[in-house]
JSON list of C-alpha atoms in Angstrom, two decimals:
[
{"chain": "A", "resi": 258, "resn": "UNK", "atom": "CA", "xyz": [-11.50, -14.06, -7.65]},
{"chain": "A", "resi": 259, "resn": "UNK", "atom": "CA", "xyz": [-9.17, -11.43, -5.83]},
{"chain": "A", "resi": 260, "resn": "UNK", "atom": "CA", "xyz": [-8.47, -8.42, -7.01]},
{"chain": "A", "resi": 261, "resn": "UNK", "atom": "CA", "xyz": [-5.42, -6.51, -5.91]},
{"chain": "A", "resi": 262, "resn": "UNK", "atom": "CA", "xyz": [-4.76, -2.86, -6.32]},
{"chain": "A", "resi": 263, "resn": "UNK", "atom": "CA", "xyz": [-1.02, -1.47, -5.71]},
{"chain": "A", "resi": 264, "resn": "UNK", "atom": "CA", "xyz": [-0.27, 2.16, -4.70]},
{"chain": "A", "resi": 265, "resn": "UNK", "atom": "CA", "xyz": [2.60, 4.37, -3.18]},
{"chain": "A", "resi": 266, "resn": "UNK", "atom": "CA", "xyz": [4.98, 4.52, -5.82]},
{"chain": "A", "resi": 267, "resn": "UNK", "atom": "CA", "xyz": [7.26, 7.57, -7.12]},
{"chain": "A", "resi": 268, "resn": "UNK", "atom": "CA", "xyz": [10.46, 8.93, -7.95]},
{"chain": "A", "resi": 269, "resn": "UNK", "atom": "CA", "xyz": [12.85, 9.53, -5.18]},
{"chain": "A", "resi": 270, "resn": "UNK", "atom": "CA", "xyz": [16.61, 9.77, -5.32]},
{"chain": "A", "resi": 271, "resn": "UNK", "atom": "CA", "xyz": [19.07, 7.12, -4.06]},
{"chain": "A", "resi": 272, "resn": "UNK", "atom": "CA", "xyz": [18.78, 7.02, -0.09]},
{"chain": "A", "resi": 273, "resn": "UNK", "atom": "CA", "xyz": [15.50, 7.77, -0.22]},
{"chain": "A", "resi": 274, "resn": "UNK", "atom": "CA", "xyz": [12.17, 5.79, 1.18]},
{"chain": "A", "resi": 275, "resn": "UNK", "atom": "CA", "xyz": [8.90, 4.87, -0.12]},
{"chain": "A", "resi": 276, "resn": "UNK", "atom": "CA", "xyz": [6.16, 2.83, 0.98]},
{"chain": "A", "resi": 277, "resn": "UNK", "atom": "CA", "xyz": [4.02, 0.88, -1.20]},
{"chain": "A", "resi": 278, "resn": "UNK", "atom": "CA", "xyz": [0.86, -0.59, -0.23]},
{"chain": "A", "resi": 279, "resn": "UNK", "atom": "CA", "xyz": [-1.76, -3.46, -2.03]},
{"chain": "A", "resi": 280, "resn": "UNK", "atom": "CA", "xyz": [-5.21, -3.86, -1.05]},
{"chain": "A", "resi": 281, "resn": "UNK", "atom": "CA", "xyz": [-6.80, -6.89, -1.60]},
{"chain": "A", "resi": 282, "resn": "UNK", "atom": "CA", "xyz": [-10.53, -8.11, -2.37]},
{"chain": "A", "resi": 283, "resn": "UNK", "atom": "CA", "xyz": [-12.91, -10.32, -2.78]},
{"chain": "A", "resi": 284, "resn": "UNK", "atom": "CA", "xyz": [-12.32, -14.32, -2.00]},
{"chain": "A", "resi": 285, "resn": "UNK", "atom": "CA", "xyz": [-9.41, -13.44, -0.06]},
{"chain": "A", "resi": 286, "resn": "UNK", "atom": "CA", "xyz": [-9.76, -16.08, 2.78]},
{"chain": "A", "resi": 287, "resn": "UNK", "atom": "CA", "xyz": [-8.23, -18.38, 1.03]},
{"chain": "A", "resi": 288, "resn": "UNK", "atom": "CA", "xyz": [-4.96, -16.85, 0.16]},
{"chain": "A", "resi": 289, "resn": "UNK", "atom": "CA", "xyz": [-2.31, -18.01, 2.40]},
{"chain": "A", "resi": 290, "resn": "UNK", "atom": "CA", "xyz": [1.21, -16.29, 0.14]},
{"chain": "A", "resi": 291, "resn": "UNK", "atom": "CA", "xyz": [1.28, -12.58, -0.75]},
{"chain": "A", "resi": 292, "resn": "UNK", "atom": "CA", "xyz": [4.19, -11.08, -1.66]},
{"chain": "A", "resi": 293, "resn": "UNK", "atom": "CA", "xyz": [6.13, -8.05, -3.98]},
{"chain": "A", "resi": 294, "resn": "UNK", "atom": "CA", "xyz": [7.50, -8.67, -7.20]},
{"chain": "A", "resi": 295, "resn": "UNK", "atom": "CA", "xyz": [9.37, -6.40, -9.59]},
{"chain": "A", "resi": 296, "resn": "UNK", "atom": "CA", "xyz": [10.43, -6.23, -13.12]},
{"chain": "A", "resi": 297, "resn": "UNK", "atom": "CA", "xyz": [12.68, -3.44, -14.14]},
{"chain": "A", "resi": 298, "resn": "UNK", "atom": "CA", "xyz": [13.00, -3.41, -18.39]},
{"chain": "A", "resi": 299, "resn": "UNK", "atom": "CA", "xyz": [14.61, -5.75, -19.87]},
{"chain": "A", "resi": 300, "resn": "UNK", "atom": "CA", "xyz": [14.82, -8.07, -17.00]},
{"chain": "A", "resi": 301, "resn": "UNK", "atom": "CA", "xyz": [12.83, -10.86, -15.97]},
{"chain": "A", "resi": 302, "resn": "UNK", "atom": "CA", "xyz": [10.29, -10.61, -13.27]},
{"chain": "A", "resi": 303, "resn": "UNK", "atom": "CA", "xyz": [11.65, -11.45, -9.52]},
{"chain": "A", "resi": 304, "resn": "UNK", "atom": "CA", "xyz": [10.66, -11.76, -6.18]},
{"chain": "A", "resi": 305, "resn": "UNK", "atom": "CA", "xyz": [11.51, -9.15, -3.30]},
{"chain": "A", "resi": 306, "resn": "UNK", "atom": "CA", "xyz": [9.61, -9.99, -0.65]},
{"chain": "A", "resi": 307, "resn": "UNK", "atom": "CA", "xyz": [6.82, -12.57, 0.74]},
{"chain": "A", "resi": 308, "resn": "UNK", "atom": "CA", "xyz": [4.97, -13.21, 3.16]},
{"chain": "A", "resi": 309, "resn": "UNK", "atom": "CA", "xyz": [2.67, -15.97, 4.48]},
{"chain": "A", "resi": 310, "resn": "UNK", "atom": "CA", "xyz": [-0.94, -14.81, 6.13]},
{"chain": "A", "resi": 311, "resn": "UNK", "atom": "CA", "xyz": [-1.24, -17.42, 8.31]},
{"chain": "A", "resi": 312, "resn": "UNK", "atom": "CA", "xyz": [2.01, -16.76, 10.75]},
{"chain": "A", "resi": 313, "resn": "UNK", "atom": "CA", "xyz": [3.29, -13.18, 8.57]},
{"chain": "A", "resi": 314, "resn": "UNK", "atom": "CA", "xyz": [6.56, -15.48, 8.62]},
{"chain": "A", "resi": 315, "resn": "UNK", "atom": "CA", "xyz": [8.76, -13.59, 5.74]},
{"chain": "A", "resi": 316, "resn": "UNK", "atom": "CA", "xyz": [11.41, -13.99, 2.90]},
{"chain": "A", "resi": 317, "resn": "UNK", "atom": "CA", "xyz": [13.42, -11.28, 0.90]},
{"chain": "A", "resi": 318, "resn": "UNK", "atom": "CA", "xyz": [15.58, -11.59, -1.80]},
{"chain": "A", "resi": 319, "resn": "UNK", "atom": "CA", "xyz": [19.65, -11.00, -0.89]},
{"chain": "A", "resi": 320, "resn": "UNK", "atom": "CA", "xyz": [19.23, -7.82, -2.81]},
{"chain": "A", "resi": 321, "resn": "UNK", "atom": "CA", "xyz": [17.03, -6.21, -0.71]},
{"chain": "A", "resi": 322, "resn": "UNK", "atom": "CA", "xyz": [17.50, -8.12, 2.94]},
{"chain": "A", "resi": 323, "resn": "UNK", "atom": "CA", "xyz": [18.23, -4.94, 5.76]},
{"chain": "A", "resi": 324, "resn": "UNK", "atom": "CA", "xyz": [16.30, -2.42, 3.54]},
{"chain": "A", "resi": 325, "resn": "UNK", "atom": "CA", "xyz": [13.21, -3.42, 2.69]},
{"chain": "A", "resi": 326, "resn": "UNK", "atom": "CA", "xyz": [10.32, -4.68, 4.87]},
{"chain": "A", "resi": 327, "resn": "UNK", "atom": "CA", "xyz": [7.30, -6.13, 4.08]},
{"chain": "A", "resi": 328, "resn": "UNK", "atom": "CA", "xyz": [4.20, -6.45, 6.35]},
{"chain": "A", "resi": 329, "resn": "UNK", "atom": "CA", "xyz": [0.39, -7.31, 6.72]},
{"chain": "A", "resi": 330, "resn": "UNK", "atom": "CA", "xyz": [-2.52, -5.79, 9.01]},
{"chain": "A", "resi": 331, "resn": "UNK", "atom": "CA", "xyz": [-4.99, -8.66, 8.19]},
{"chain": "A", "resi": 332, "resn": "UNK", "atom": "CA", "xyz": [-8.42, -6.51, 8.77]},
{"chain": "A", "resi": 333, "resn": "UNK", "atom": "CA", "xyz": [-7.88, -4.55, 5.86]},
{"chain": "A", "resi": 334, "resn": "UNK", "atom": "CA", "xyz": [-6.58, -7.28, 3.94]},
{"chain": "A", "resi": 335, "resn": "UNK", "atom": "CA", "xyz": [-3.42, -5.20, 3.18]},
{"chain": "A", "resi": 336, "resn": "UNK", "atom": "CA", "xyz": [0.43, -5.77, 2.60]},
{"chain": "A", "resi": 337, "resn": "UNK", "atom": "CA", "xyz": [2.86, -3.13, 2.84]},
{"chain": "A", "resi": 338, "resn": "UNK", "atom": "CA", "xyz": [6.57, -2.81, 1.50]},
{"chain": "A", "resi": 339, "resn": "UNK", "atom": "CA", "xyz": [8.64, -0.44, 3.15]},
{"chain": "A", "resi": 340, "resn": "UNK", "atom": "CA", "xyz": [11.17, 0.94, 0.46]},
{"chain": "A", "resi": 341, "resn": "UNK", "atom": "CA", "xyz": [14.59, 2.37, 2.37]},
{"chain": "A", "resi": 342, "resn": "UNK", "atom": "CA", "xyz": [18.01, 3.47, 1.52]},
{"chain": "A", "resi": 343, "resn": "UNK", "atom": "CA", "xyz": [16.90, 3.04, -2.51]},
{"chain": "A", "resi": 344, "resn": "UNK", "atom": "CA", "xyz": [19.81, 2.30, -4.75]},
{"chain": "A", "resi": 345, "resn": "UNK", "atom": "CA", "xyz": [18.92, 3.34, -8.56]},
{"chain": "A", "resi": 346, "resn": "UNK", "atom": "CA", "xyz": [19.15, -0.82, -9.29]},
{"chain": "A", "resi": 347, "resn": "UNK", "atom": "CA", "xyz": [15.89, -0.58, -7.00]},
{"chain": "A", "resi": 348, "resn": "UNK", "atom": "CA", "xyz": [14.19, 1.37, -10.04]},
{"chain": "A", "resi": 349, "resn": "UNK", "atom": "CA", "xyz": [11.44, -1.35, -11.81]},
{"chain": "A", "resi": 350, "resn": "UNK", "atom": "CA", "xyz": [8.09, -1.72, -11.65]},
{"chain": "A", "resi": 351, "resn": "UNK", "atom": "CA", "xyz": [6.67, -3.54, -8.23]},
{"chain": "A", "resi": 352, "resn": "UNK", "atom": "CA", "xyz": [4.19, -5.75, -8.42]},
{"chain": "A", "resi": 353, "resn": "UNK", "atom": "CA", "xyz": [1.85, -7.34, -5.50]},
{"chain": "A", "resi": 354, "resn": "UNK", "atom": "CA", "xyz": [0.42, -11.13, -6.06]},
{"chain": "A", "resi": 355, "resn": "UNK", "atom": "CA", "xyz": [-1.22, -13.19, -4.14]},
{"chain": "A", "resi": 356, "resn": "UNK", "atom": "CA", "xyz": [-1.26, -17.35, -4.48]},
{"chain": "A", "resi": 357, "resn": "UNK", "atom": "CA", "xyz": [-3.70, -19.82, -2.38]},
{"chain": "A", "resi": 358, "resn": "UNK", "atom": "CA", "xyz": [-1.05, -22.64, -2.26]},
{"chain": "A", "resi": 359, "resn": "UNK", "atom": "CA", "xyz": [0.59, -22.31, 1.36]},
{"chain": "A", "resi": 360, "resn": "UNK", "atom": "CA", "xyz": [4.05, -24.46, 0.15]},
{"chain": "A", "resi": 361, "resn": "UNK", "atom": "CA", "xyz": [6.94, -22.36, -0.42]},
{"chain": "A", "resi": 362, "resn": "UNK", "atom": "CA", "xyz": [6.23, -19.13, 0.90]},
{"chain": "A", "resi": 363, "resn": "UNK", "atom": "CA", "xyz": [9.59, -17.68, -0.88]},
{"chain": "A", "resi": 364, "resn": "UNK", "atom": "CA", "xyz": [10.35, -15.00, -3.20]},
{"chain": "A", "resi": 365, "resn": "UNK", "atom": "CA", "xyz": [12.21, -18.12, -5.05]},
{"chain": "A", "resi": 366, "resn": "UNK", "atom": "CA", "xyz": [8.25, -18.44, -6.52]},
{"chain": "A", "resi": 367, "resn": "UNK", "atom": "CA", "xyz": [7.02, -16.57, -8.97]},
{"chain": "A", "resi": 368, "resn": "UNK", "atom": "CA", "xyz": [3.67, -18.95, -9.36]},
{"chain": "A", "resi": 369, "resn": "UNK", "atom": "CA", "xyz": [1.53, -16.59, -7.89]},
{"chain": "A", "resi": 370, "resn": "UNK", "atom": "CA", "xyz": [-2.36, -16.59, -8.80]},
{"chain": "A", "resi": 371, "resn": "UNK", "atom": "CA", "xyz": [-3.05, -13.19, -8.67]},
{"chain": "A", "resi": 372, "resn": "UNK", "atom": "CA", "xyz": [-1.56, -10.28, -9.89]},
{"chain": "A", "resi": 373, "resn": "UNK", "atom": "CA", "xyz": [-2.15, -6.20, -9.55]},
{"chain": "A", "resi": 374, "resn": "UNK", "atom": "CA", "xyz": [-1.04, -3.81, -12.08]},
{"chain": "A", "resi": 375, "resn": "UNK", "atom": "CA", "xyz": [1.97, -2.76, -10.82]},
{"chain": "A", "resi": 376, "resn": "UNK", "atom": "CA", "xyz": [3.61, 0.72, -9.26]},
{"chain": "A", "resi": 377, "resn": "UNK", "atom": "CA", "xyz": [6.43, 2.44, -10.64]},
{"chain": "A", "resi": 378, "resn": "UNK", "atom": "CA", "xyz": [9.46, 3.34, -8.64]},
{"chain": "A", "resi": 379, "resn": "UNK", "atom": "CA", "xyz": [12.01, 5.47, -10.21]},
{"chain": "A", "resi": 380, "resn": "UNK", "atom": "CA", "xyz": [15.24, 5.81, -8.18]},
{"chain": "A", "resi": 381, "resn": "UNK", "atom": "CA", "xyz": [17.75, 8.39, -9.35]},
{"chain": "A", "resi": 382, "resn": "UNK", "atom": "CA", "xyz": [21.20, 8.85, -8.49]}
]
């Protein structure tokens, strides 16, 4: 099992930056795909940004591609998402996961095999 705890959201207004971080345990040598997801209400869950462990080779959805930037430092078994120029759209809660499979690194995947509980950004105009 792997157990991920998220932390660093808040409320900031539009322009603003945050930094959100997940910390990962347990069987984690295995996991080869972590990556932030976010689901804002009424919408459907999607991905923002992945990364793959073995290279740190990354995706990002169109939404969030130039302001967002996700990253790993592998001893601590943490991924960070750096959160800048927030646009109230940006407002949902973010979610880290982490999958074992190694095919498809993408934020197109939301097949992920573990999840944390989530962090709430609130971006206000």
């Amino acid at each position: 099992q792997v157990q991920l705890v998220e932390s660093g959201g808040g409320s900031v207004q539009a322009g603003g930056s945050l930094r959100l971080s997940c910390a990962a345990s347990g069987y984690t040598y295995n996991i080869n795909c972590m990556g932030w997801f976010r689901q804002a209400p009424g919408k459907e869950r999607e991905g923002v940004a992945t990364i793959y462990t073995g290279d740190g080779s990354t995706t990002y959805a169109d939404s969030v591609k130039g302001r967002f930037t996700i990253s790993q430092e592998n001893p601590k078994n943490t991924v960070y998402l750096q959160l800048n120029s927030l646009v109230p759209e940006d407002t949902a809660m973010y979610y880290c996961a982490a999958r074992r499979s190694r095919i498809d690194c993408s934020v197109r995947r939301l097949d992920y095999d573990y999840w944390g509980q989530g962090t709430q950004v609130t971006v206000s105009s």
